[in-house]
Short mmCIF file of C-alpha atoms and ligand atoms in Angstrom, two decimals:
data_model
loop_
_atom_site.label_atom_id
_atom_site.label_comp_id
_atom_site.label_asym_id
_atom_site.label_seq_id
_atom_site.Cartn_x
_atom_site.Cartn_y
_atom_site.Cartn_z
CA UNK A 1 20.05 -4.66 -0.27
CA UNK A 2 20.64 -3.74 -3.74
CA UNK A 3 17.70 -1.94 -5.10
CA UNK A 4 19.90 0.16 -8.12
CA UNK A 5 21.75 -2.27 -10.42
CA UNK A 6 24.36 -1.83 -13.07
CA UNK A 7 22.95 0.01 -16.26
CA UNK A 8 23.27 -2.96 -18.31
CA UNK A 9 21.04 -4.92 -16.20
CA UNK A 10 18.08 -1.86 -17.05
CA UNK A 11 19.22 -2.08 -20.68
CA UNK A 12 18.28 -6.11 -20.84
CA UNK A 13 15.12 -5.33 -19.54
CA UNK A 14 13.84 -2.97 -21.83
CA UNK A 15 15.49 -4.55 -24.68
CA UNK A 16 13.05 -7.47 -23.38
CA UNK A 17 10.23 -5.84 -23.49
CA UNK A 18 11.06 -4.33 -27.25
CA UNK A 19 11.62 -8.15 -28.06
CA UNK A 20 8.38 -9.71 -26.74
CA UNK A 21 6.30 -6.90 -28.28
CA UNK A 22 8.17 -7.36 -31.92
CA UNK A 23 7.55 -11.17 -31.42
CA UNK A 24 4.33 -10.93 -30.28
CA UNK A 25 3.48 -8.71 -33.55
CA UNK A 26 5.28 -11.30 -35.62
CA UNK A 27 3.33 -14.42 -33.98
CA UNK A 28 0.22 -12.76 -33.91
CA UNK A 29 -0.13 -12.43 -38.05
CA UNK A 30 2.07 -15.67 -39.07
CA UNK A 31 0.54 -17.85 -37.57
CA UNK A 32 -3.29 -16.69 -38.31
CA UNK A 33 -4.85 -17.08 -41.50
CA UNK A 34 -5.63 -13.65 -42.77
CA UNK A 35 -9.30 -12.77 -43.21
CA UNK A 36 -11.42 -12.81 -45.86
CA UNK A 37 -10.63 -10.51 -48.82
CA UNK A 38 -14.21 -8.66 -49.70
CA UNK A 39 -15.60 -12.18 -48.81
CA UNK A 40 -13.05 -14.49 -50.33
CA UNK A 41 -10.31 -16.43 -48.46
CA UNK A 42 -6.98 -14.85 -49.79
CA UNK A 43 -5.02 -18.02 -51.67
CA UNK A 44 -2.58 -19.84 -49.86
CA UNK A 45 0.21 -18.75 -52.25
CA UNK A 46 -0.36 -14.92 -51.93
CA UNK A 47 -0.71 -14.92 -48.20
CA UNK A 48 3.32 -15.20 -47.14
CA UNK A 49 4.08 -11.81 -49.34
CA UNK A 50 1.59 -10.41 -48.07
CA UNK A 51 2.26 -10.94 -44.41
CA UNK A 52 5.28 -10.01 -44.37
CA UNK A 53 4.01 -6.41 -45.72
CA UNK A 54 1.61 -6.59 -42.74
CA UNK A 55 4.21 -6.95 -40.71
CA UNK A 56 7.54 -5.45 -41.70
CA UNK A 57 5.96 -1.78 -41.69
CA UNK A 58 4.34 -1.65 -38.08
CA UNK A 59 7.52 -3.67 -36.74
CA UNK A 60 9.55 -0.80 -38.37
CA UNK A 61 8.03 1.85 -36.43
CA UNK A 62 8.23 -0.57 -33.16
CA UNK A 63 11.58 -1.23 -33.16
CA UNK A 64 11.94 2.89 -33.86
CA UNK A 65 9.99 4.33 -31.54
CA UNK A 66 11.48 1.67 -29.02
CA UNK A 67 14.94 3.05 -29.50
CA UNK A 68 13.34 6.59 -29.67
CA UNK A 69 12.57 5.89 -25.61
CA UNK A 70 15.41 4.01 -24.82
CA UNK A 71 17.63 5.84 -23.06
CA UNK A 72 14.78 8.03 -21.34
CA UNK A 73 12.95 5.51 -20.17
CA UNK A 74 15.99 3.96 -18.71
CA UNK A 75 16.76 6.98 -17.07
CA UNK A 76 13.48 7.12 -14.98
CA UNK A 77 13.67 3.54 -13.83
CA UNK A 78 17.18 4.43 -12.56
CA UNK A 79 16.51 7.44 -10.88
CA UNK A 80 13.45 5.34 -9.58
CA UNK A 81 15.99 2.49 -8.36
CA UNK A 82 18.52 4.96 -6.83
CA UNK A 83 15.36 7.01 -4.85
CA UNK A 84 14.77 3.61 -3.45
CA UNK A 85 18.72 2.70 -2.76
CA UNK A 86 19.25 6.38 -0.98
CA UNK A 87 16.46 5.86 0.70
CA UNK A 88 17.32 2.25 2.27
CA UNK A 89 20.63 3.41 3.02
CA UNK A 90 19.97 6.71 4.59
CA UNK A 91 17.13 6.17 6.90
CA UNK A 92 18.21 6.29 10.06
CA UNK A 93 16.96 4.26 12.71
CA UNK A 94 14.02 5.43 15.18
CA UNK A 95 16.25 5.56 18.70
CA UNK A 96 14.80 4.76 22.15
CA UNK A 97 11.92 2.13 21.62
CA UNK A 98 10.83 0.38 24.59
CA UNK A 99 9.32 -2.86 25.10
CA UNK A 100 5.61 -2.75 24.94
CA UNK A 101 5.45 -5.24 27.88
CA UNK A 102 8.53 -5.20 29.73
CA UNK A 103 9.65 -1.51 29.25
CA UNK A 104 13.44 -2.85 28.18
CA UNK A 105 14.95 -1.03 25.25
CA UNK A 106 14.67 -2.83 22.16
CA UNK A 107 16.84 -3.33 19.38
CA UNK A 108 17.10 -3.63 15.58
CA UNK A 109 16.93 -7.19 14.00
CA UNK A 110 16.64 -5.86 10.38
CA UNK A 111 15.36 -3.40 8.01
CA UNK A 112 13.45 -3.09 4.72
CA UNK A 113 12.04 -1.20 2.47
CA UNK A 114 8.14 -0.13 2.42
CA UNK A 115 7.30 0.07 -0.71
CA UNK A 116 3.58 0.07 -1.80
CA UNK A 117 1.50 2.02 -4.33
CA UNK A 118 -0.86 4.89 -2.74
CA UNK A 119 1.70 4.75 0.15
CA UNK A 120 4.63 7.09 0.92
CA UNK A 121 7.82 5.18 -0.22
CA UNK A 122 9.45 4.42 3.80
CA UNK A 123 12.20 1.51 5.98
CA UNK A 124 10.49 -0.44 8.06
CA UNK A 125 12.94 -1.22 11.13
CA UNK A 126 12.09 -4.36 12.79
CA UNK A 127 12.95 -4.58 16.92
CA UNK A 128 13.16 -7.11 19.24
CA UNK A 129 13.21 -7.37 22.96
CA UNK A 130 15.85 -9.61 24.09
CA UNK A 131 14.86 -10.18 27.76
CA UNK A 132 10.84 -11.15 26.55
CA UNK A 133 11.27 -11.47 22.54
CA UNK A 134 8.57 -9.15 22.23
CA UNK A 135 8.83 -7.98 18.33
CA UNK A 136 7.32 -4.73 16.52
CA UNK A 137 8.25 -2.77 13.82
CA UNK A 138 8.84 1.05 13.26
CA UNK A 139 9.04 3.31 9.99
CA UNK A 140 12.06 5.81 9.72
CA UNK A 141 9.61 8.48 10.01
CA UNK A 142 8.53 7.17 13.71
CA UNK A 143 5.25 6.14 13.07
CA UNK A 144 4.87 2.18 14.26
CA UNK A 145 3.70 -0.31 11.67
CA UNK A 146 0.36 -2.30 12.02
CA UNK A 147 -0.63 -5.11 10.43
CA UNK A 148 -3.99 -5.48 9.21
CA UNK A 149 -5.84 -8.18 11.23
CA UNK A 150 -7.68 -10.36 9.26
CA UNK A 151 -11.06 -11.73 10.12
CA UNK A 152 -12.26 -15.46 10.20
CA UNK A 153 -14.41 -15.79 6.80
CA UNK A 154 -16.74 -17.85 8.78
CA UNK A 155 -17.22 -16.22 12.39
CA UNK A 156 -15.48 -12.97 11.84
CA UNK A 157 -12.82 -13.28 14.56
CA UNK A 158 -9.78 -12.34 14.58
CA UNK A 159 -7.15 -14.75 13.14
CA UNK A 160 -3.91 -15.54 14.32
CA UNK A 161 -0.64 -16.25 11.79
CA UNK A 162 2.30 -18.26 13.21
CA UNK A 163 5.55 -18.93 10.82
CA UNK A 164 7.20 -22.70 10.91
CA UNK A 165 10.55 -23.77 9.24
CA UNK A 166 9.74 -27.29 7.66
CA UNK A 167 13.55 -28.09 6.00
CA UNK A 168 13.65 -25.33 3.26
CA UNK A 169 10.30 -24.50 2.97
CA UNK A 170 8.51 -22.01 5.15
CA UNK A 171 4.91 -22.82 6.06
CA UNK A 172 2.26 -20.03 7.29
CA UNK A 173 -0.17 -21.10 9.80
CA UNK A 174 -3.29 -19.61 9.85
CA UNK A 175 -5.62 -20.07 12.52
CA UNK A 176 -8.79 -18.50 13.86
CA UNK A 177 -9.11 -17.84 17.49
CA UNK A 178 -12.94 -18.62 18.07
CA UNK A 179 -13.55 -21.47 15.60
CA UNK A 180 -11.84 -24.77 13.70
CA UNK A 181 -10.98 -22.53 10.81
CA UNK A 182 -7.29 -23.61 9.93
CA UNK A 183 -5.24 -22.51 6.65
CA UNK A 184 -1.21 -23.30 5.63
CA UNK A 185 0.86 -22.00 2.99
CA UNK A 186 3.65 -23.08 1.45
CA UNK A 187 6.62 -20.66 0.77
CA UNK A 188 9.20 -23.26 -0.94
CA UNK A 189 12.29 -20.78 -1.64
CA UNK A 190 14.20 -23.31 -3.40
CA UNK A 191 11.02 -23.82 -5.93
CA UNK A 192 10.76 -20.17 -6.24
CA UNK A 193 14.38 -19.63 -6.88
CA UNK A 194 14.78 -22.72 -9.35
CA UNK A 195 11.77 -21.41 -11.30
CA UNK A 196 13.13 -17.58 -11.56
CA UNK A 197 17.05 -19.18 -13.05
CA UNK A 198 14.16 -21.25 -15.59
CA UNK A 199 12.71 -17.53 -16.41
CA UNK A 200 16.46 -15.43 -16.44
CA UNK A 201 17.56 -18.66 -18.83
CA UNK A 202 14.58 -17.99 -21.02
CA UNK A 203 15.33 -14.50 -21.38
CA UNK A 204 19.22 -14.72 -22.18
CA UNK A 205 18.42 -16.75 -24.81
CA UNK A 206 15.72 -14.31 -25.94
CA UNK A 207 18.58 -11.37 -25.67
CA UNK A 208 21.25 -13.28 -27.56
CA UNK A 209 18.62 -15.06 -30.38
CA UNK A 210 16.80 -11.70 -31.18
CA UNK A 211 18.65 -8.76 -29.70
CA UNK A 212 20.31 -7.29 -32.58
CA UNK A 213 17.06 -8.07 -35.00
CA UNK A 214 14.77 -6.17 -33.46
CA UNK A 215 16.63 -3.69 -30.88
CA UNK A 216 18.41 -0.95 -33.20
CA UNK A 217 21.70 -0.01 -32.32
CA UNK A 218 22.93 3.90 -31.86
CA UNK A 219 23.14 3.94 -35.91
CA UNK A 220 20.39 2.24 -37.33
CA UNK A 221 18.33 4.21 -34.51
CA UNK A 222 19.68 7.40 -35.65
CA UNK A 223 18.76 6.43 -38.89
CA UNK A 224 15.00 5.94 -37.87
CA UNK A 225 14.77 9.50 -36.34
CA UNK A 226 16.30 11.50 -39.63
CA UNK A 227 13.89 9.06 -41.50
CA UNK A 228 11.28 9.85 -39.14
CA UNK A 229 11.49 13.77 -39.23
CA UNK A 230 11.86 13.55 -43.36
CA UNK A 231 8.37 12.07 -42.90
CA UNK A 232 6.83 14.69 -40.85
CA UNK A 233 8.25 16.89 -42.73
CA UNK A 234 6.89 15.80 -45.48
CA UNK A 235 3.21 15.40 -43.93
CA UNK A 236 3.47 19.06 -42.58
CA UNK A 237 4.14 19.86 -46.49
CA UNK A 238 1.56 17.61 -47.96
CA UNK A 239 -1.46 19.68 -45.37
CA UNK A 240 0.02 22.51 -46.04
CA UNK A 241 -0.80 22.08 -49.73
CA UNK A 242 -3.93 20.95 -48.88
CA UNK A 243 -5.19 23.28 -46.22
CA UNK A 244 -3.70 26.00 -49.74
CA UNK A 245 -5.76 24.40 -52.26
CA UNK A 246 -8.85 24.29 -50.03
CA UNK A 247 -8.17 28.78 -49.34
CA UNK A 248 -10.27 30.37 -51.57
CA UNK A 249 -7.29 33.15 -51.18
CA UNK A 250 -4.97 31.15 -52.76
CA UNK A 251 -7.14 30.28 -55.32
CA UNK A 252 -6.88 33.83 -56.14
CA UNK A 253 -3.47 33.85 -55.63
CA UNK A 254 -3.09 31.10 -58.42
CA UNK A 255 -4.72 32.58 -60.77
CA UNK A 256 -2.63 36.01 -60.62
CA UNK A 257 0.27 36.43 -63.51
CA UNK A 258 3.83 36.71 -61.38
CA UNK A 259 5.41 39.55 -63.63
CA UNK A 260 9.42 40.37 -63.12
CA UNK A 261 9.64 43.93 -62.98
CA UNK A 262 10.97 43.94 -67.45
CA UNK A 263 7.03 42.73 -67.46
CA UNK A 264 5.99 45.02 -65.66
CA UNK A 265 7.31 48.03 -67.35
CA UNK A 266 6.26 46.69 -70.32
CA UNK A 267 2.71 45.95 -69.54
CA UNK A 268 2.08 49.44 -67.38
CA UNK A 269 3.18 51.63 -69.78
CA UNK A 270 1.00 49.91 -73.04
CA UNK A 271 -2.06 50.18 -70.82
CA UNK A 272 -0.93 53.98 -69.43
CA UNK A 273 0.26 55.29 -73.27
CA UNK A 274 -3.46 54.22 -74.26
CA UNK A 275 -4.77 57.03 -71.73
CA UNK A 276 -1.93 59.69 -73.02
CA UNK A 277 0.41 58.54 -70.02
CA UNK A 278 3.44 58.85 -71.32
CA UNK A 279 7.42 58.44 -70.30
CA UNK A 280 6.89 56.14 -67.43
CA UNK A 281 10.51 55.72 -65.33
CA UNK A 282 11.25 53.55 -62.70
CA UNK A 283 13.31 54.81 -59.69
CA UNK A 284 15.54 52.77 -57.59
CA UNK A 285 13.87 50.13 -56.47
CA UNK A 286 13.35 49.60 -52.53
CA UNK A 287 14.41 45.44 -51.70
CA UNK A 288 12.76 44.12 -49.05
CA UNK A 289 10.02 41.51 -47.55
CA UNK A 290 8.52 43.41 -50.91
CA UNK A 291 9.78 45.19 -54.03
CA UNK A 292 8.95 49.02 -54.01
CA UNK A 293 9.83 50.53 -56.52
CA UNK A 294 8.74 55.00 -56.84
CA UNK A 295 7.56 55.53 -60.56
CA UNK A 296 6.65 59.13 -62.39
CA UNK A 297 5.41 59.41 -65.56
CA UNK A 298 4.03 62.31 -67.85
CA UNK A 299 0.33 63.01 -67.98
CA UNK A 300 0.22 64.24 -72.01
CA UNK A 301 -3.19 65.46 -71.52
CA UNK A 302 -3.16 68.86 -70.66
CA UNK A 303 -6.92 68.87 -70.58
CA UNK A 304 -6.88 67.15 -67.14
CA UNK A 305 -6.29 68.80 -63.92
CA UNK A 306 -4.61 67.53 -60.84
CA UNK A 307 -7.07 65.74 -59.48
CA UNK A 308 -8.42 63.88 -62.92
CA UNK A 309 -5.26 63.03 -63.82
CA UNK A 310 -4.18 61.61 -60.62
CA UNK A 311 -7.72 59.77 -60.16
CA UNK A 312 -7.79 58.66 -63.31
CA UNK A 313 -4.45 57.23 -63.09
CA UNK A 314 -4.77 55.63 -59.84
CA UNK A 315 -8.00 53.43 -61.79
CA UNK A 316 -6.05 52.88 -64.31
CA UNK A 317 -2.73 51.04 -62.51
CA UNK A 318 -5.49 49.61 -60.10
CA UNK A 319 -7.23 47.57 -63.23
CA UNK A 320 -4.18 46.61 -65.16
CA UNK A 321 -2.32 45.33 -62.29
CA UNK A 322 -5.54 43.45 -61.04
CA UNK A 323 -4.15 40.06 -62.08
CA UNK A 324 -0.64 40.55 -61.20
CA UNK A 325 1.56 40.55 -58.15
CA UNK A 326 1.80 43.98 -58.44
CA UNK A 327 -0.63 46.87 -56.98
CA UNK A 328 -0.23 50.09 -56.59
CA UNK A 329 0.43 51.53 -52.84
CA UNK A 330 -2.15 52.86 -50.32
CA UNK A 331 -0.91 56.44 -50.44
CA UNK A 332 -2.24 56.09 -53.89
CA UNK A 333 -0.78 58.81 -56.51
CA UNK A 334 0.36 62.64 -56.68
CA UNK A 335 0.15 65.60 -59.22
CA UNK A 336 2.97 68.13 -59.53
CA UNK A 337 2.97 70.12 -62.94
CA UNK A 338 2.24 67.50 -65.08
CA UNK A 339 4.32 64.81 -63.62
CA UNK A 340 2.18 61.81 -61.76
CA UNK A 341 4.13 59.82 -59.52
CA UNK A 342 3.39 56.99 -56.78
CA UNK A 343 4.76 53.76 -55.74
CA UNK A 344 4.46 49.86 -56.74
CA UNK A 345 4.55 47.34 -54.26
CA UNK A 346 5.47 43.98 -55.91
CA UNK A 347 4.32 40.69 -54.12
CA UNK A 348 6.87 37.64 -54.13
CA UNK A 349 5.51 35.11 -51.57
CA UNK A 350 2.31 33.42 -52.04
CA UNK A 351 0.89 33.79 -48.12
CA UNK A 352 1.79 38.05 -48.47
CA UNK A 353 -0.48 37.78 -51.78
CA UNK A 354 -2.97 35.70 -50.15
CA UNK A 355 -3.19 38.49 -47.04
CA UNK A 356 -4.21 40.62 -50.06
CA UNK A 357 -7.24 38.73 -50.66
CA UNK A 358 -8.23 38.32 -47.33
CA UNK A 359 -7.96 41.98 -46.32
CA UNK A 360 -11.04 41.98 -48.17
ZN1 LIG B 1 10.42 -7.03 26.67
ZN1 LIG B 2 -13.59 -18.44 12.96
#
């Protein structure tokens, strides 16, 4: 038995599937009128354009996200096939089973594979006595295999199932074994076999009509997933905007003047001269995640004491850097004969400015 087949036969299949579901899509809008247009019947000329932008988009992004799968889902039903195959070919058969009425040792006929949802995936081994022709069957595992008895629908006894050969067809006998109830069916394997070459005929021509319209190949897939993450990208971007403009931080944030450090300089030391600060001198500046940059300047007041000047100061780069980038640092300033000196901290990236606003 041949459960695992050749990869192409797995890639035909899906492929299928990706073909049926693209012309079902297709099918499904061309040949229905399109409804009513707040309550008028769209016109007969407009409705061809605008099918085909009803269904070009969403057949995009089937035929995408059906090569996206591909090859996984391929994959699985492989590994599936070749769990199966290992397991057909490596079970090995239950030894010493004895005839149930003679006591003979039986032996194999055939074997198969038990293979039913809710149940543990098994070979059945059939035996067969040859001196009484006593039959029963026995999983790989050891357990023996029972067949559900079926009950008479009209008395509820058991029935009893006999198998003829009529020419090629194979007829099933049901009887019951208390009343008149009789049933027969028809297994016709030549029917059955002439009907599934009707169905592989119908889908070879599906493959070779549609396969390379709607089943992308390796570059027109790849194509899809670059084109794909640009989109997401672009999404992420878009909320991200949006979940900005909503922030009542970054409202803040917009509204702040981004000053180069030249602006800076200029605007601290009008505001500082105004209040007899005077000389103001950058040091070298400290590049990080933020600009620091150490600043003195002169305090040409000599009325004011240390801790005037340095208060006073502190306000003073606090309010004129309020709607800037800038602020002055936490360890606020120092006094030391006349110098004052303490440290900027300038703000580049919109979320560290936005942190600043809701610190608060
Ligand atoms: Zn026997
Ligand atoms: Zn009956």
């Amino acid at each position: 038995m041949n459960y695992l087949k050749d990869e192409q036969y797995y890639i035909d299949l899906y492929d299928l599937i990706t073909i049926r579901e693209c012309l079902h899509w297709e099918e499904n809008i061309i040949k229905r009128d399109l409804p009513p247009y707040k309550g008028k019947k769209i016109h007969e000329k407009l409705q061809p354009p605008i099918k085909t932008l009803l269904t070009d988009l969403p057949l995009y992004y089937i035929k995408g996200e059906n090569y996206v799968h591909k090859a996984e889902r391929i994959r699985e039903w492989m590994e599936k096939d070749k769990e199966k195959q290992d397991k057909y070919d490596n079970a090995s058969e239950p030894l010493n089973i004895f005839c149930p009425s003679c006591g003979k040792n039986m032996h194999t006929t055939l074997k198969e594979l038990y293979d039913f949802m809710n149940e543990p995936l098994r070979v059945l081994f059939f035996f067969e006595c040859s001196t009484c022709n006593k039959r029963k069957g026995i999983f790989d595992n050891g357990e023996e295999f029972k067949s559900r008895e079926k009950l008479c629908d009209k008395c509820k006894y058991s029935l009893e199932t006999s198998i003829e050969k009529k020419g090629k067809k194979t007829i099933w006998a049901t009887k019951c074994t208390n009343c008149d109830f009789k049933e027969e069916e028809e297994d016709d394997f030549e029917e059955w076999k002439k009907q599934r070459d009707i169905e592989l005929k119908k889908d070879e021509e599906l493959l070779s009509k549609f396969r390379t319209k709607y089943c992308l190949s390796e570059t027109e897939g790849q194509e899809y997933v670059s084109q794909k993450i640009l989109m997401e990208h672009l999404n992420k971007t878009m909320e991200e905007s949006k979940r900005k403009e909503a922030d009542p931080a970054y409202k803040k944030v917009k509204q702040l003047r981004k000053m180069s450090v030249v602006e800076l300089e200029r605007l601290l030391s009008k505001g500082l001269e105004k209040q007899k600060y005077t000389k103001l001198t950058f040091d070298k500046p400290e590049i990080g995640q933020f600009v620091i940059i150490p600043f003195t300047v002169q305090d040409a007041d000599s009325s004011r004491k240390e801790y005037d000047s340095t208060h006073e100061l502190q306000k003073l780069v606090k309010n004129t850097l309020e709607k800037t980038n800038w602020r002055l640092m936490s360890e606020g300033t120092s006094y030391r004969l006349g110098y004052v000196y303490g440290r900027l901290k300038g703000y580049e990236r919109d979320e560290d400015m936005a942190k600043l606003f809701r610190a608060k």
